[in-house]
Amino acid sequence: MLIRLEKINPGRRQRRFYVLYVTQTLFGEWCVIHEWGRIGSKGGQRRVDYLETEGAARAVCEEWKAVKLRSGYAPIPVQLTLFG
């Protein structure tokens, strides 16, 4: 599961992104990875939440998505490249 959100407001000079994805670790735990920062800048922030089940991880991901949508972010379709 991969969700990319962006918030662009030229009047307030905001160009931000927020990415959420669910993955499984080598030890069988599930995690939600949050990455955010300013669009076009190097670096950013990252946070990892570890959970025991995939369902719990997906629920946390959906909760964060709802929070970010309420604060002005919009979902962006994610295009995966085959070669790159």
Coordinates of C-alpha atoms in Angstrom, one line a residue:
M1 CA 0.0 0.0 0.0
L2 CA 1.5 3.3 -1.1
I3 CA -0.2 6.8 -0.7
R4 CA 1.3 10.0 -1.8
L5 CA -0.2 13.3 -0.7
E6 CA 0.8 16.9 -1.7
K7 CA -0.1 20.3 -0.4
I8 CA 0.6 23.2 -2.7
N9 CA -0.4 26.7 -1.8
P10 CA 1.5 29.4 -3.7
G11 CA 0.0 32.2 -1.6
R12 CA 1.6 30.8 1.6
R13 CA 4.7 29.5 -0.3
Q14 CA 3.8 25.9 0.6
R15 CA 5.0 22.9 -1.5
R16 CA 4.9 19.9 0.7
F17 CA 4.6 16.1 0.3
Y18 CA 3.6 13.3 2.6
V19 CA 4.1 9.6 1.7
L20 CA 2.7 6.7 3.6
Y21 CA 3.4 3.1 2.8
V22 CA 2.8 -0.3 4.5
T23 CA 5.5 -3.0 4.3
Q24 CA 6.7 -6.1 6.1
T25 CA 10.0 -6.4 7.8
L26 CA 12.4 -9.3 7.6
F27 CA 11.2 -10.4 11.0
G28 CA 7.5 -10.6 10.0
E29 CA 6.4 -7.4 11.7
W30 CA 4.4 -4.9 9.7
C31 CA 5.3 -1.3 9.6
V32 CA 3.9 2.0 8.4
I33 CA 6.5 4.3 7.0
H34 CA 5.8 8.1 6.9
E35 CA 8.0 10.4 4.8
W36 CA 7.5 14.1 4.5
G37 CA 9.2 17.3 3.5
R38 CA 9.3 20.2 1.0
I39 CA 8.8 19.3 -2.6
G40 CA 12.1 19.7 -4.5
S41 CA 14.4 19.9 -1.5
K42 CA 16.9 17.2 -0.6
G43 CA 16.3 15.3 2.6
G44 CA 13.1 15.3 4.6
Q45 CA 11.8 13.5 7.6
R46 CA 11.0 9.8 8.2
R47 CA 9.1 7.9 10.8
V48 CA 8.4 4.2 11.2
D49 CA 5.6 2.7 13.2
Y50 CA 5.8 -1.1 13.9
L51 CA 2.6 -3.2 14.2
E52 CA 1.9 -6.9 14.5
T53 CA -0.7 -7.4 11.7
E54 CA -1.2 -6.1 8.2
G55 CA -4.7 -5.0 9.0
A56 CA -3.5 -2.9 11.9
A57 CA -0.9 -1.3 9.7
R58 CA -3.4 -0.5 7.0
A59 CA -5.8 1.0 9.6
V60 CA -3.0 3.3 10.9
C61 CA -2.2 4.3 7.3
E62 CA -5.8 5.2 6.6
E63 CA -6.1 7.2 9.8
W64 CA -3.0 9.3 8.9
K65 CA -4.3 9.8 5.4
A66 CA -7.6 11.1 6.8
V67 CA -5.7 13.5 9.1
K68 CA -3.6 14.8 6.2
L69 CA -6.6 15.2 3.9
R70 CA -8.4 17.3 6.6
S71 CA -5.3 19.6 6.8
G72 CA -5.3 20.4 3.1
Y73 CA -3.3 17.7 1.4
A74 CA -4.6 16.1 -1.8
P75 CA -3.9 12.5 -3.0
I76 CA -1.6 12.2 -6.0
P77 CA -1.6 9.1 -8.3
V78 CA 1.6 7.2 -7.8
Q79 CA 3.3 6.0 -11.0
L80 CA 5.8 3.2 -10.6
T81 CA 8.6 3.0 -13.1
L82 CA 9.6 -0.3 -14.5
F83 CA 13.2 0.6 -15.1
G84 CA 15.1 3.4 -13.5

